[in-house]
PDB file of C-alpha atoms in Angstrom:
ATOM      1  CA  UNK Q   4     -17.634   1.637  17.499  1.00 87.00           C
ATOM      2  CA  UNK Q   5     -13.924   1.774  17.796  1.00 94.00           C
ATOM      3  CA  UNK Q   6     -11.361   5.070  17.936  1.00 96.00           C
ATOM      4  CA  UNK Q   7      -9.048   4.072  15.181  1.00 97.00           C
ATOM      5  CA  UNK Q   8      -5.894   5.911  14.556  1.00 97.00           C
ATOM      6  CA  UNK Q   9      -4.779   6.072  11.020  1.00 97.00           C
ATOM      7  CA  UNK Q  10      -1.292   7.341  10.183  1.00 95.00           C
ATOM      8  CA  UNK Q  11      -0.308   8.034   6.121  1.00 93.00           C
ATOM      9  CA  UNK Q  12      -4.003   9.700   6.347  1.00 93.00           C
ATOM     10  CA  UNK Q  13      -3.182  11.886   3.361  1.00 91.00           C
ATOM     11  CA  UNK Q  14      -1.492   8.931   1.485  1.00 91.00           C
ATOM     12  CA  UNK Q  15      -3.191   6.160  -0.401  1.00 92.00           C
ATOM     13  CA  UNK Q  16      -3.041   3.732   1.848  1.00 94.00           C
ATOM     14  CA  UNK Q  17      -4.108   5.621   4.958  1.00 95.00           C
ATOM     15  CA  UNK Q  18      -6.391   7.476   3.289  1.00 95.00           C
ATOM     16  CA  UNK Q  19      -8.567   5.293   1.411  1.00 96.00           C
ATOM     17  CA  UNK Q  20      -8.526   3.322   5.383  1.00 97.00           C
ATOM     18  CA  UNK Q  21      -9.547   6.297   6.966  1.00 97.00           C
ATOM     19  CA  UNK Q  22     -12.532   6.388   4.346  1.00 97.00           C
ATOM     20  CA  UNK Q  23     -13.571   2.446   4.729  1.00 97.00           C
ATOM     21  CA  UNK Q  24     -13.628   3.037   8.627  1.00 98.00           C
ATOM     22  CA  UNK Q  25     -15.656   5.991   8.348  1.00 97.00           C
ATOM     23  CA  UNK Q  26     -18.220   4.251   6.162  1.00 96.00           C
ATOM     24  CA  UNK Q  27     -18.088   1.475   8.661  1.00 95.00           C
ATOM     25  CA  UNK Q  28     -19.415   3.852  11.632  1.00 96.00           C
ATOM     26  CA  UNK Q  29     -15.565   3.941  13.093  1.00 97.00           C
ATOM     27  CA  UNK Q  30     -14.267   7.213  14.551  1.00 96.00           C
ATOM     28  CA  UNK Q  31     -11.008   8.052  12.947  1.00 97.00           C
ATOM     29  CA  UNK Q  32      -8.150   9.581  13.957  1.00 97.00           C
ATOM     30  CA  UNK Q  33      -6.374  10.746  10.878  1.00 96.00           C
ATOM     31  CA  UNK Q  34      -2.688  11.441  11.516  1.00 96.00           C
ATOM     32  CA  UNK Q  35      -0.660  13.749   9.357  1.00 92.00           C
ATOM     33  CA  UNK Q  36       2.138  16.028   9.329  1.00 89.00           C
ATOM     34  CA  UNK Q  37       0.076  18.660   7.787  1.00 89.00           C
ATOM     35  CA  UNK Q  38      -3.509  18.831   9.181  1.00 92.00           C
ATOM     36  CA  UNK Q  39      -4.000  22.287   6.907  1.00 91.00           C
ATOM     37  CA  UNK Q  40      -3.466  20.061   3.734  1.00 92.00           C
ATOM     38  CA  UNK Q  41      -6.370  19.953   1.528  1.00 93.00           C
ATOM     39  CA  UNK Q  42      -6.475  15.824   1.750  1.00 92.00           C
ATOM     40  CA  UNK Q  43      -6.991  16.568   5.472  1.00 93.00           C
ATOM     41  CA  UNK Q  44      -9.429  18.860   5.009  1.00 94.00           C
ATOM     42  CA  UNK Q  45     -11.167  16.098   2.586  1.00 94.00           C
ATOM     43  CA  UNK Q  46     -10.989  14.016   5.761  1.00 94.00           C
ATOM     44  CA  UNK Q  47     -12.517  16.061   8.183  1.00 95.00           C
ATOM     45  CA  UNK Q  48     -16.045  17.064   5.843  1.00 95.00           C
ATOM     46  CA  UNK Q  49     -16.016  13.364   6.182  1.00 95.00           C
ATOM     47  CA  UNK Q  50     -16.038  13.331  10.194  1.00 95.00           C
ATOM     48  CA  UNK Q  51     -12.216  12.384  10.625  1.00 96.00           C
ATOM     49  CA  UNK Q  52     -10.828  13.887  14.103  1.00 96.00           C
ATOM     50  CA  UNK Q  53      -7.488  15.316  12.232  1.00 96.00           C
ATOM     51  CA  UNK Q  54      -4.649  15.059  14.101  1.00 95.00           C
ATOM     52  CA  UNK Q  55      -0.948  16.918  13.821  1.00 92.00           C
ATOM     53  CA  UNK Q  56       1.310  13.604  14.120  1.00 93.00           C
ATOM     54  CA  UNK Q  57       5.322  13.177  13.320  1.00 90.00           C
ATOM     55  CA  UNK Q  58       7.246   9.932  13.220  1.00 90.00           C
ATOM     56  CA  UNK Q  59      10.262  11.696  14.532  1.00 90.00           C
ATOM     57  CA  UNK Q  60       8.206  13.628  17.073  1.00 91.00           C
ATOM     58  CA  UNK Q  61       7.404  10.631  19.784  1.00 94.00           C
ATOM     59  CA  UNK Q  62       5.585  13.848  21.884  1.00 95.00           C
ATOM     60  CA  UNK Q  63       2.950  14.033  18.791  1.00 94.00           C
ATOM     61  CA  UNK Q  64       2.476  10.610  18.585  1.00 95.00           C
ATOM     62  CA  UNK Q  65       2.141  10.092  22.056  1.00 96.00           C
ATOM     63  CA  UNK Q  66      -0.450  12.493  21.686  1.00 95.00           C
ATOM     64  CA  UNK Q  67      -2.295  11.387  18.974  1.00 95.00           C
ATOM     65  CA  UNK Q  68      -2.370   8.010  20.253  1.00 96.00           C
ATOM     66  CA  UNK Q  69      -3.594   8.346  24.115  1.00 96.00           C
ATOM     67  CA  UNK Q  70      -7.099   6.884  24.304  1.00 95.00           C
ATOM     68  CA  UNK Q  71      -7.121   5.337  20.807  1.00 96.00           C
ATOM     69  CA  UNK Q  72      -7.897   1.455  20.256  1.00 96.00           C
ATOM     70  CA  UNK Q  73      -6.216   0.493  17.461  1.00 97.00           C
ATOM     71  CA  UNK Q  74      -3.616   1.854  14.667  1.00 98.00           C
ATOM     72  CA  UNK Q  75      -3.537   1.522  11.393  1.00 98.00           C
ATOM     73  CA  UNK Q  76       0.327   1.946  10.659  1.00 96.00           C
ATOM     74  CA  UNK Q  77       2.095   2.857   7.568  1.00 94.00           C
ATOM     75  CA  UNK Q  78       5.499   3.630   6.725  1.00 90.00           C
ATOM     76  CA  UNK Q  79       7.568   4.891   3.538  1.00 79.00           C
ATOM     77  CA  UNK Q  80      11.129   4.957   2.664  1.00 74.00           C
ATOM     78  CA  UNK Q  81      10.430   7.348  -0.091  1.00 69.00           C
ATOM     79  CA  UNK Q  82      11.446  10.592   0.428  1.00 68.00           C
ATOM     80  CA  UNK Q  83      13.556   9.685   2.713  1.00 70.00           C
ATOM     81  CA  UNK Q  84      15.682   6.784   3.451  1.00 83.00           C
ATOM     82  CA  UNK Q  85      15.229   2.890   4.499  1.00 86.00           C
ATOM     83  CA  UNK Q  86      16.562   3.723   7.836  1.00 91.00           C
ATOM     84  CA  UNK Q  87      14.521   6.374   8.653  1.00 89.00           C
ATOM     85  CA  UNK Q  88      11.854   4.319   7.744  1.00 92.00           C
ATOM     86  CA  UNK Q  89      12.549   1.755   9.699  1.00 94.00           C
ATOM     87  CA  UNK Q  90      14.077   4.198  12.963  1.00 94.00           C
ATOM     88  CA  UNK Q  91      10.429   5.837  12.120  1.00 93.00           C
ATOM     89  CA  UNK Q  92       8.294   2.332  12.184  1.00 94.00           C
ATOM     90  CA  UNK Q  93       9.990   1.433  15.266  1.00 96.00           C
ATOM     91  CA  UNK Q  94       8.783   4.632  16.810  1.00 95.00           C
ATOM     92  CA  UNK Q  95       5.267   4.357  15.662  1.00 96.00           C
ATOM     93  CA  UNK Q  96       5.436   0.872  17.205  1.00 96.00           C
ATOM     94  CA  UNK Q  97       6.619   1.503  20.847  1.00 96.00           C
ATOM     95  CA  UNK Q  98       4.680   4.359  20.771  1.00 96.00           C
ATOM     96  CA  UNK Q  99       1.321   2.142  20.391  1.00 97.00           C
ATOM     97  CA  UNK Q 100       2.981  -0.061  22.954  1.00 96.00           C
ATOM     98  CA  UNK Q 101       3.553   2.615  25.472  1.00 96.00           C
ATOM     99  CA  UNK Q 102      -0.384   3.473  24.940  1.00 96.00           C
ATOM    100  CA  UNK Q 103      -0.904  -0.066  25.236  1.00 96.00           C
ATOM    101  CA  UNK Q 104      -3.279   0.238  22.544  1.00 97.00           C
ATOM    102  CA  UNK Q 105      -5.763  -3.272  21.974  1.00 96.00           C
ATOM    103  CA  UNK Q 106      -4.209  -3.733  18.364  1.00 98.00           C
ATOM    104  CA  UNK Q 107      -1.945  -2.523  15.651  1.00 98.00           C
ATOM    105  CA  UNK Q 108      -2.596  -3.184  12.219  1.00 98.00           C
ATOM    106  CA  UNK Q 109       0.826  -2.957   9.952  1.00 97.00           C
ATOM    107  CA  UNK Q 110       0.581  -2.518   6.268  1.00 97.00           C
ATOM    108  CA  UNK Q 111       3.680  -3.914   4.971  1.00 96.00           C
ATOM    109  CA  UNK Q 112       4.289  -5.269   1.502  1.00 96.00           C
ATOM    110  CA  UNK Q 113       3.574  -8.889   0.254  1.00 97.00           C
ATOM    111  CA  UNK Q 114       6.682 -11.237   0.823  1.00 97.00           C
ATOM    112  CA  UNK Q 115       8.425  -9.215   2.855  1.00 96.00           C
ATOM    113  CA  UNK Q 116       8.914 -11.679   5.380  1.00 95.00           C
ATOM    114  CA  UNK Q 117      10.747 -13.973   2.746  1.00 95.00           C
ATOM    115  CA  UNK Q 118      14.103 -12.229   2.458  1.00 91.00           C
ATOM    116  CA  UNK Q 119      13.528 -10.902  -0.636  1.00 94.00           C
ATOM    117  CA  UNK Q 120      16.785  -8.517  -0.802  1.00 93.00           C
ATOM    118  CA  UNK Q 121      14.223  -5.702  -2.012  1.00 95.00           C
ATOM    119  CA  UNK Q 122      15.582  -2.670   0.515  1.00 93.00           C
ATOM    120  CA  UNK Q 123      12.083  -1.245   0.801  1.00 93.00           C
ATOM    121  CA  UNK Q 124      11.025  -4.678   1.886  1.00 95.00           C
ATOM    122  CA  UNK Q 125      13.761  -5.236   4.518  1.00 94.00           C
ATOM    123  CA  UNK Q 126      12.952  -2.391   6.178  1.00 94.00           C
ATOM    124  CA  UNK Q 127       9.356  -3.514   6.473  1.00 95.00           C
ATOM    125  CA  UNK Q 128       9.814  -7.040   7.457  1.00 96.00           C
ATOM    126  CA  UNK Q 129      12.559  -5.242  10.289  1.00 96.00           C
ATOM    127  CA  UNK Q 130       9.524  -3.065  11.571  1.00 96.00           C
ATOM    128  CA  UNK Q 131       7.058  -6.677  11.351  1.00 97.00           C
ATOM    129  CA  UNK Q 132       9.565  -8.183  13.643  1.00 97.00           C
ATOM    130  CA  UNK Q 133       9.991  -4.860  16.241  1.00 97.00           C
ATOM    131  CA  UNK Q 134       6.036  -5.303  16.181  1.00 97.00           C
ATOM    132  CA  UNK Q 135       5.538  -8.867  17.016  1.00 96.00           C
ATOM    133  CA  UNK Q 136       8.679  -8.427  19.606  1.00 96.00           C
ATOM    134  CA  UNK Q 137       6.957  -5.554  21.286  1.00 96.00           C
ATOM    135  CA  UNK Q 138       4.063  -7.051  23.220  1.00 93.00           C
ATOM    136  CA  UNK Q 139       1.125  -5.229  21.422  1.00 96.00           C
ATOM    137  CA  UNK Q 140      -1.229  -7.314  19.434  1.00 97.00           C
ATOM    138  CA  UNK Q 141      -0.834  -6.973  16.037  1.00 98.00           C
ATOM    139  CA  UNK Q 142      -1.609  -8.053  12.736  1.00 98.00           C
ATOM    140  CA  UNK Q 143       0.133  -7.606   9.438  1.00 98.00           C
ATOM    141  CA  UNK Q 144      -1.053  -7.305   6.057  1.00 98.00           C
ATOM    142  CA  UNK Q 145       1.314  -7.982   2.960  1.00 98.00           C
ATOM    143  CA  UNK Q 146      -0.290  -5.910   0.234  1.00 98.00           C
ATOM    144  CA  UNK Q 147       0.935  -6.862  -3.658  1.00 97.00           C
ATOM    145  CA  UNK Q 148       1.636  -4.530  -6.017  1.00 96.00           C
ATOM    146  CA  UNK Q 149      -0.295  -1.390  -6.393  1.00 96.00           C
ATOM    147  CA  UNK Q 150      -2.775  -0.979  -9.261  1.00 97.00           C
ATOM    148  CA  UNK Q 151      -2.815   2.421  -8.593  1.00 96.00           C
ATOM    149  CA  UNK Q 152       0.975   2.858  -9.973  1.00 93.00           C
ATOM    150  CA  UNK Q 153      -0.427   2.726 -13.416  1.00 94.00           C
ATOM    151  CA  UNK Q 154      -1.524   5.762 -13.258  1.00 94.00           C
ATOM    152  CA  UNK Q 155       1.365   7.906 -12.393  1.00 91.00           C
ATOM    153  CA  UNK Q 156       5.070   8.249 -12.659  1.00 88.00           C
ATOM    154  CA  UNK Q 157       7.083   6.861 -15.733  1.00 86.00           C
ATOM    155  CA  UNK Q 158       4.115   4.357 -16.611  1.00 91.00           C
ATOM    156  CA  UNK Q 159       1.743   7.627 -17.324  1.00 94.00           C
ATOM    157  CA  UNK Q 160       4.086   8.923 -19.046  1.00 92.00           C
ATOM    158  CA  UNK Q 161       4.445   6.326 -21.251  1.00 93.00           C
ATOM    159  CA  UNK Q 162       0.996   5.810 -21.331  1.00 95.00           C
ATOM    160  CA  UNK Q 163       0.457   9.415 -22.938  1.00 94.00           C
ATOM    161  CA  UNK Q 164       3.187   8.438 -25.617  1.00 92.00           C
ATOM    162  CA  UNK Q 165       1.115   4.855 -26.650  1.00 94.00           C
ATOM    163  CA  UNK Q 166       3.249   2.882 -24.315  1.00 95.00           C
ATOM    164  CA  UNK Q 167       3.196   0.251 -21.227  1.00 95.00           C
ATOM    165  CA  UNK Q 168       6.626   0.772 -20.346  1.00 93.00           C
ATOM    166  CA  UNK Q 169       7.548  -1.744 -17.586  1.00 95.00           C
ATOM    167  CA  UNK Q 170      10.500  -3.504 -16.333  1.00 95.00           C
ATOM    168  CA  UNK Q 171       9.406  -6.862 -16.707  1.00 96.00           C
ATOM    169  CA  UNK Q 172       8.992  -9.500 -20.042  1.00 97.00           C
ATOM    170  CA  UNK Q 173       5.797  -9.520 -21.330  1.00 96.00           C
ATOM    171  CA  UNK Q 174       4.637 -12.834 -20.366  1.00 97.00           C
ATOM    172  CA  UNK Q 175       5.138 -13.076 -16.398  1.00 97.00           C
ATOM    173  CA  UNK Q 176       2.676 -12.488 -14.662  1.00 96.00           C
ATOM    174  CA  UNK Q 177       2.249 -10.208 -11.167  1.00 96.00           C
ATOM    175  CA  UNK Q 178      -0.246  -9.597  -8.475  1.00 97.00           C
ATOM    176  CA  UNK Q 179      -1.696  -6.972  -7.868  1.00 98.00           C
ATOM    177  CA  UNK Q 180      -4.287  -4.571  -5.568  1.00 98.00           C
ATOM    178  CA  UNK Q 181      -5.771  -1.485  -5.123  1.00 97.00           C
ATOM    179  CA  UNK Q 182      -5.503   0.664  -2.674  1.00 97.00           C
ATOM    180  CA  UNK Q 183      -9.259   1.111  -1.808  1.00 97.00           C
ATOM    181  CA  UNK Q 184      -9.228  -2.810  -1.232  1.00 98.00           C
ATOM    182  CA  UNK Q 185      -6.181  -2.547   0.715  1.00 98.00           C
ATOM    183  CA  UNK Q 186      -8.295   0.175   2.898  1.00 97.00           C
ATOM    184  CA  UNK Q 187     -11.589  -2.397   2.749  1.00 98.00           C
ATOM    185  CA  UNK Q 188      -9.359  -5.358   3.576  1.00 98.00           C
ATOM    186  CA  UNK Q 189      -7.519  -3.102   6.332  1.00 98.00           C
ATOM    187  CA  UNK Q 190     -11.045  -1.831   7.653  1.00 98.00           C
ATOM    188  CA  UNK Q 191     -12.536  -5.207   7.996  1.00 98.00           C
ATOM    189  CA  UNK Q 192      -9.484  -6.650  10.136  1.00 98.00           C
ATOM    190  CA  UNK Q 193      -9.617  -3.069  12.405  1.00 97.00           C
ATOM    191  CA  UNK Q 194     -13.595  -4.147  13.143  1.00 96.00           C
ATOM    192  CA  UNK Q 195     -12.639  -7.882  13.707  1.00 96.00           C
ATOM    193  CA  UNK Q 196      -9.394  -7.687  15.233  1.00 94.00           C
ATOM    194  CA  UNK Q 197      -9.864 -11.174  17.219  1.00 95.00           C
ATOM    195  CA  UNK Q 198     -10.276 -12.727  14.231  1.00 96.00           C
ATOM    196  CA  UNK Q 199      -6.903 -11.343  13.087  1.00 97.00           C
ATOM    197  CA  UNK Q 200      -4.966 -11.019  15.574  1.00 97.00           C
ATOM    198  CA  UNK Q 201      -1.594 -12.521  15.762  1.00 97.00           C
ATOM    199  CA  UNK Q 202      -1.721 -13.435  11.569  1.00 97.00           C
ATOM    200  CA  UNK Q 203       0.432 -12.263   8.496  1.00 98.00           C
ATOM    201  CA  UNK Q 204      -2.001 -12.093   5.595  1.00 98.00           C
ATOM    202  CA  UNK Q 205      -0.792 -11.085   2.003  1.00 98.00           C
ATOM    203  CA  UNK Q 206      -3.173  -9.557   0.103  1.00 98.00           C
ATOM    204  CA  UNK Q 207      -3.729  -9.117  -3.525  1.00 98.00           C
ATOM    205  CA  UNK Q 208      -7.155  -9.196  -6.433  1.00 98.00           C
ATOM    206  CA  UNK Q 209      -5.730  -9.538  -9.710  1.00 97.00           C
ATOM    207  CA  UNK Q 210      -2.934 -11.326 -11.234  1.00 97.00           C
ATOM    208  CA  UNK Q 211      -2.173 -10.252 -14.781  1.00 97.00           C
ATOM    209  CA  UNK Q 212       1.174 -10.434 -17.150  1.00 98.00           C
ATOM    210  CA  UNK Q 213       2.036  -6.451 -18.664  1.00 97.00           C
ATOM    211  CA  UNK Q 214       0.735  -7.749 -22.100  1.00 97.00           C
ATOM    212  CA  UNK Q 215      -2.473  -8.220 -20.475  1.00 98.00           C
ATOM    213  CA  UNK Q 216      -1.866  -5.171 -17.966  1.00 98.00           C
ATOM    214  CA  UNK Q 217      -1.628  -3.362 -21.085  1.00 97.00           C
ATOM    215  CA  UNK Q 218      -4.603  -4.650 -23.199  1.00 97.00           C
ATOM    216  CA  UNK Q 219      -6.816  -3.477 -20.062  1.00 98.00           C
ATOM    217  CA  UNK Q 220      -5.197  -0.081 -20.381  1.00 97.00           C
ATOM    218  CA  UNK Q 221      -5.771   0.415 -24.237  1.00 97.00           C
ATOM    219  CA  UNK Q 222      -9.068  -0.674 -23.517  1.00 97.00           C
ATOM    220  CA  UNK Q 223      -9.975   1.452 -20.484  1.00 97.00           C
ATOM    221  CA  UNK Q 224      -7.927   4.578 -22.696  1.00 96.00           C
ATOM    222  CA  UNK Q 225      -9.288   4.097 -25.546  1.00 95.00           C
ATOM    223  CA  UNK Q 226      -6.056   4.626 -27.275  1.00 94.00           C
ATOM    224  CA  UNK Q 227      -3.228   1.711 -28.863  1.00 96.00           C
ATOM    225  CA  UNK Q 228      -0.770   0.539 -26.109  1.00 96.00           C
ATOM    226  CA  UNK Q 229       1.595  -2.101 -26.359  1.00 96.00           C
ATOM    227  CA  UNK Q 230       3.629  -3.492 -23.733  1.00 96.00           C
ATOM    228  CA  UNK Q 231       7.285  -2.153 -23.656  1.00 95.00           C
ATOM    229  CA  UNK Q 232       9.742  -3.715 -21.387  1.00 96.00           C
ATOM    230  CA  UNK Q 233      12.500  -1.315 -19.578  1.00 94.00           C
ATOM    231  CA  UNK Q 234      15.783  -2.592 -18.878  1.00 95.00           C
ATOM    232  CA  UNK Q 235      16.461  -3.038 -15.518  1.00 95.00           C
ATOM    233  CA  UNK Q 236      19.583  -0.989 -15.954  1.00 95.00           C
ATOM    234  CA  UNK Q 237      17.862   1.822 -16.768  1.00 94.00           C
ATOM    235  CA  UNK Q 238      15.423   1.576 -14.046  1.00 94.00           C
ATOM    236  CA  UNK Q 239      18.732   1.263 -12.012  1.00 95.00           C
ATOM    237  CA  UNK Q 240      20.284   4.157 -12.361  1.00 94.00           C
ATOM    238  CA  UNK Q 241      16.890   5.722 -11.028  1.00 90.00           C
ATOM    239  CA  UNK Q 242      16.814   3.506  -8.014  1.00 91.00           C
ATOM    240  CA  UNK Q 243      19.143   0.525  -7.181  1.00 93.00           C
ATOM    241  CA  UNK Q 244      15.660  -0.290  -4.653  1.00 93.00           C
ATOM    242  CA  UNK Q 245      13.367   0.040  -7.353  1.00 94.00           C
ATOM    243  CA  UNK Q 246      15.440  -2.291  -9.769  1.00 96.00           C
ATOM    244  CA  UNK Q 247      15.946  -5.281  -6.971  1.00 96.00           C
ATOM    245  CA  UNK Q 248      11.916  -4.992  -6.618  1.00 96.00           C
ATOM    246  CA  UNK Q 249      11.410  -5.697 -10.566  1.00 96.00           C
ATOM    247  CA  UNK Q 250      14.087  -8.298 -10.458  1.00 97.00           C
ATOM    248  CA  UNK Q 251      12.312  -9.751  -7.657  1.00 97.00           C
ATOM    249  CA  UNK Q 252       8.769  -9.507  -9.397  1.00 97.00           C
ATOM    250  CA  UNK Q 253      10.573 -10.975 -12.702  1.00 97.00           C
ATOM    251  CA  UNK Q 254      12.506 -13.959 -11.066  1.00 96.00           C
ATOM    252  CA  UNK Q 255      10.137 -14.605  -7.897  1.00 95.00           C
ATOM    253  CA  UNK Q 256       6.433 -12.890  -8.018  1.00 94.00           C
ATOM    254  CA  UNK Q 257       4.488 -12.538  -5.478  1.00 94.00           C
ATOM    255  CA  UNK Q 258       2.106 -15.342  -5.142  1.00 93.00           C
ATOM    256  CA  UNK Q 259      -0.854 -14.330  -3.205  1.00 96.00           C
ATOM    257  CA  UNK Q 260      -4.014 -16.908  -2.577  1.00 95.00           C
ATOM    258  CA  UNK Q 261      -6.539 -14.165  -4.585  1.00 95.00           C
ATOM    259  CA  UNK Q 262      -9.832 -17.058  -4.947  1.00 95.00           C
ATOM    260  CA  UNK Q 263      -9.189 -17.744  -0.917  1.00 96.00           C
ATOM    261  CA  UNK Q 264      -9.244 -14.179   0.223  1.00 97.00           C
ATOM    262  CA  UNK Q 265     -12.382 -13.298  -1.876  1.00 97.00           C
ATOM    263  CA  UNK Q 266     -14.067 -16.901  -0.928  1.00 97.00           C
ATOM    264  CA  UNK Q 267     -13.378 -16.155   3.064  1.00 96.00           C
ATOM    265  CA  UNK Q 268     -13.512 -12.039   2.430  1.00 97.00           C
ATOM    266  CA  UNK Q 269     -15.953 -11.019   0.148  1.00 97.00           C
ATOM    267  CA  UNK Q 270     -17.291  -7.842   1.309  1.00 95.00           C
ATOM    268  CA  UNK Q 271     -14.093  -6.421   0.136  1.00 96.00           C
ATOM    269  CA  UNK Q 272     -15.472  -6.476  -2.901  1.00 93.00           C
ATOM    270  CA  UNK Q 273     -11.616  -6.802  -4.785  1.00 97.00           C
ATOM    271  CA  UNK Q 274     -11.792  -5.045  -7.992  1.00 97.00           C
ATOM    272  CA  UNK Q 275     -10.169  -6.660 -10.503  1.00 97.00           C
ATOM    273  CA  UNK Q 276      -7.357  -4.506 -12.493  1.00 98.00           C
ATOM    274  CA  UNK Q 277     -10.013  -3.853 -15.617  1.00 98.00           C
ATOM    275  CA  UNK Q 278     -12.600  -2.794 -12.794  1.00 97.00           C
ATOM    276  CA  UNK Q 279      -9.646  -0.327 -11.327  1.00 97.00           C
ATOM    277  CA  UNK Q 280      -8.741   0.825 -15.305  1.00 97.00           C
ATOM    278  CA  UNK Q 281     -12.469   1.563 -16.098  1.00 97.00           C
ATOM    279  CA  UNK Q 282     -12.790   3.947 -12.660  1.00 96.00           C
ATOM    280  CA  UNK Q 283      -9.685   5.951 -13.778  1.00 95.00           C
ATOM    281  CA  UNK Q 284      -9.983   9.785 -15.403  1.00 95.00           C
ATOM    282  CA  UNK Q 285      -7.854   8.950 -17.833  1.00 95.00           C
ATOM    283  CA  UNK Q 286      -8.853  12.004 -19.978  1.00 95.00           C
ATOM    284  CA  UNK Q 287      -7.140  14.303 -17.191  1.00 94.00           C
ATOM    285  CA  UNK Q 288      -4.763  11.779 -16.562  1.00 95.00           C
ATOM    286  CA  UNK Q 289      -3.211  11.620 -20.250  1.00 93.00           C
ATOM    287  CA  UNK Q 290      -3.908  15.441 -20.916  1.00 89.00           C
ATOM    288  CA  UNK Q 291      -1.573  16.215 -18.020  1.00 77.00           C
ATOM    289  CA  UNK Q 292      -4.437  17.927 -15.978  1.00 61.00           C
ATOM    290  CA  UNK Q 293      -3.205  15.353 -12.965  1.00 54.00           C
ATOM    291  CA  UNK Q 294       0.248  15.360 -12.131  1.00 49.00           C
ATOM    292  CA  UNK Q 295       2.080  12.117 -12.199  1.00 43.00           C
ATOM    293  CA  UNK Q 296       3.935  11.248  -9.278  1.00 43.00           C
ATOM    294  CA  UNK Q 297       7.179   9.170  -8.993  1.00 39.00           C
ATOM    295  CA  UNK Q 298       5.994   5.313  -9.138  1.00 39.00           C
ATOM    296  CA  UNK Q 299       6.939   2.767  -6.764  1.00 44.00           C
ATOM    297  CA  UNK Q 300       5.104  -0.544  -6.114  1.00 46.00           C
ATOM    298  CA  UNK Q 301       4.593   0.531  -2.449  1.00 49.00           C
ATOM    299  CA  UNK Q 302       3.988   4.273  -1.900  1.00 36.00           C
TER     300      UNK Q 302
END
């Protein structure tokens, strides 16, 4: 049994981590700035230790950190900025150092390491290179794009009005994960870290084009969607970031080995996108009973 500290508790990521350690007999550390939230709550009925942590409070995560063994480490630029991501990842990591934890698991995004020109991805593959630089031992994980984005933001919106609305052609295809396999897969190299250790794995299930993406949708809705494809520009003048990610997707993908990593890693289980659909609320989801949140392939 390991003492794992998860930052991004409260988040998808780190949350649905937190939950595959705890099922795995783990004790958790769950990091957030908000302990009294009611995710953290969520994670203490489950036995999580919940912990007050700060990226730009290195006294907190010192804190949170002494006597751990590992870290499960997230980071976000939104909400904020991809320098205070990456001024905040850097932290996180020389703050594990300092502990001199026994391994740090980074969660960064799939081809990040390629120079991809996405700015949410430089950031990332900047923190990947403070982390292998820093004398820890580490492993990163490169997850693709996040199944769970079709279920909030503009694409739920669209969704309510009969709509896939996405800002790629119809017919190329993209990879794709959720993020309760991104916690199995994230779990699994946590319990086996000298397996891992030292290796850059990108991760993904499914790879699907939108018109398929939104087949599966009608399907799991119950309701007529077509595929609609949003120019670029107009996903630009949300977000310059966003835009050079779709580009990216659109001109590039993200080719991820999918029939290796559930040949080697099957006890992830890696639900394919209509497995992910058909677990969705949609009813709540379309009537507006959940809020949709701003979407981003990384969150």
């Amino acid at each position: 049994m390991l003492t794992i500290a998860v930052t991004g508790a409260t988040g998808a990521q780190g949350g649905a981590t937190a939950r595959a350690l705890l099922d795995a007999g783990h004790r958790v550390r769950a990091l957030t700035r908000d302990p009294a939230s009611p995710a953290a709550d969520a994670l203490r009925r489950l036995g999580a230790d919940v912990r007050s942590a700060d990226f730009d409070d290195r006294g907190s995560l010192d804190a949170a950190l002494a006597g751990a063994d590992s870290l499960f480490a997230v980071t976000t630029p939104f909400g904020t900025d991809i320098a205070t991501e990456t001024r905040q990842g850097r932290t996180l990591v020389d703050a594990a150092a300092d502990a001199r934890l026994g391994h740090v698991l980074f969660t960064s995004a799939a081809h990040a390491d390629r120079g991809t020109g996405i700015p949410h991805y430089e950031s990332k593959q900047l923190i990947e290179q403070h982390l292998q630089a820093a004398g820890v031992p580490w492993t990163v994980i490169g997850p693709a794009a996040f199944m769970d984005n079709h279920a909030t933001g503009w694409t739920l919106d669209g969704l309510r009005e009969g709509s896939f609305a996405w800002p790629m052609p119809e017919d190329v295809p993209l990879t794709l994960i959720s993020a309760d396999d991104i916690g199995a897969f994230a779990a699994l190299v946590l319990g086996r870290r000298a397996e891992f250790t030292g290796r850059r794995i990108d991760i993904a299930a499914d790879e699907l084009t939108p018109a398929r993406i939104a087949e599966v949708l009608a399907a799991a809705t119950g309701r007529a969607i077509a595929h609609r494809q949003v120019p670029l520009a107009q996903v630009r003048n949300r977000s310059e970031d966003l835009a050079a990610m779709f580009a990216y997707f659109t001109a590039h993908g993200l080719d991820v080995d999918t029939a290796r990593l559930r040949r080697d890693h099957p006890e992830v289980g890696w639900r394919t996108f209509a497995d992910w659909a058909a677990g969705q609320d949609w009813p709540a989801l379309l009537s507006g009973a959940t809020p949709a949140h701003a979407a981003g392939a990384h969150a």
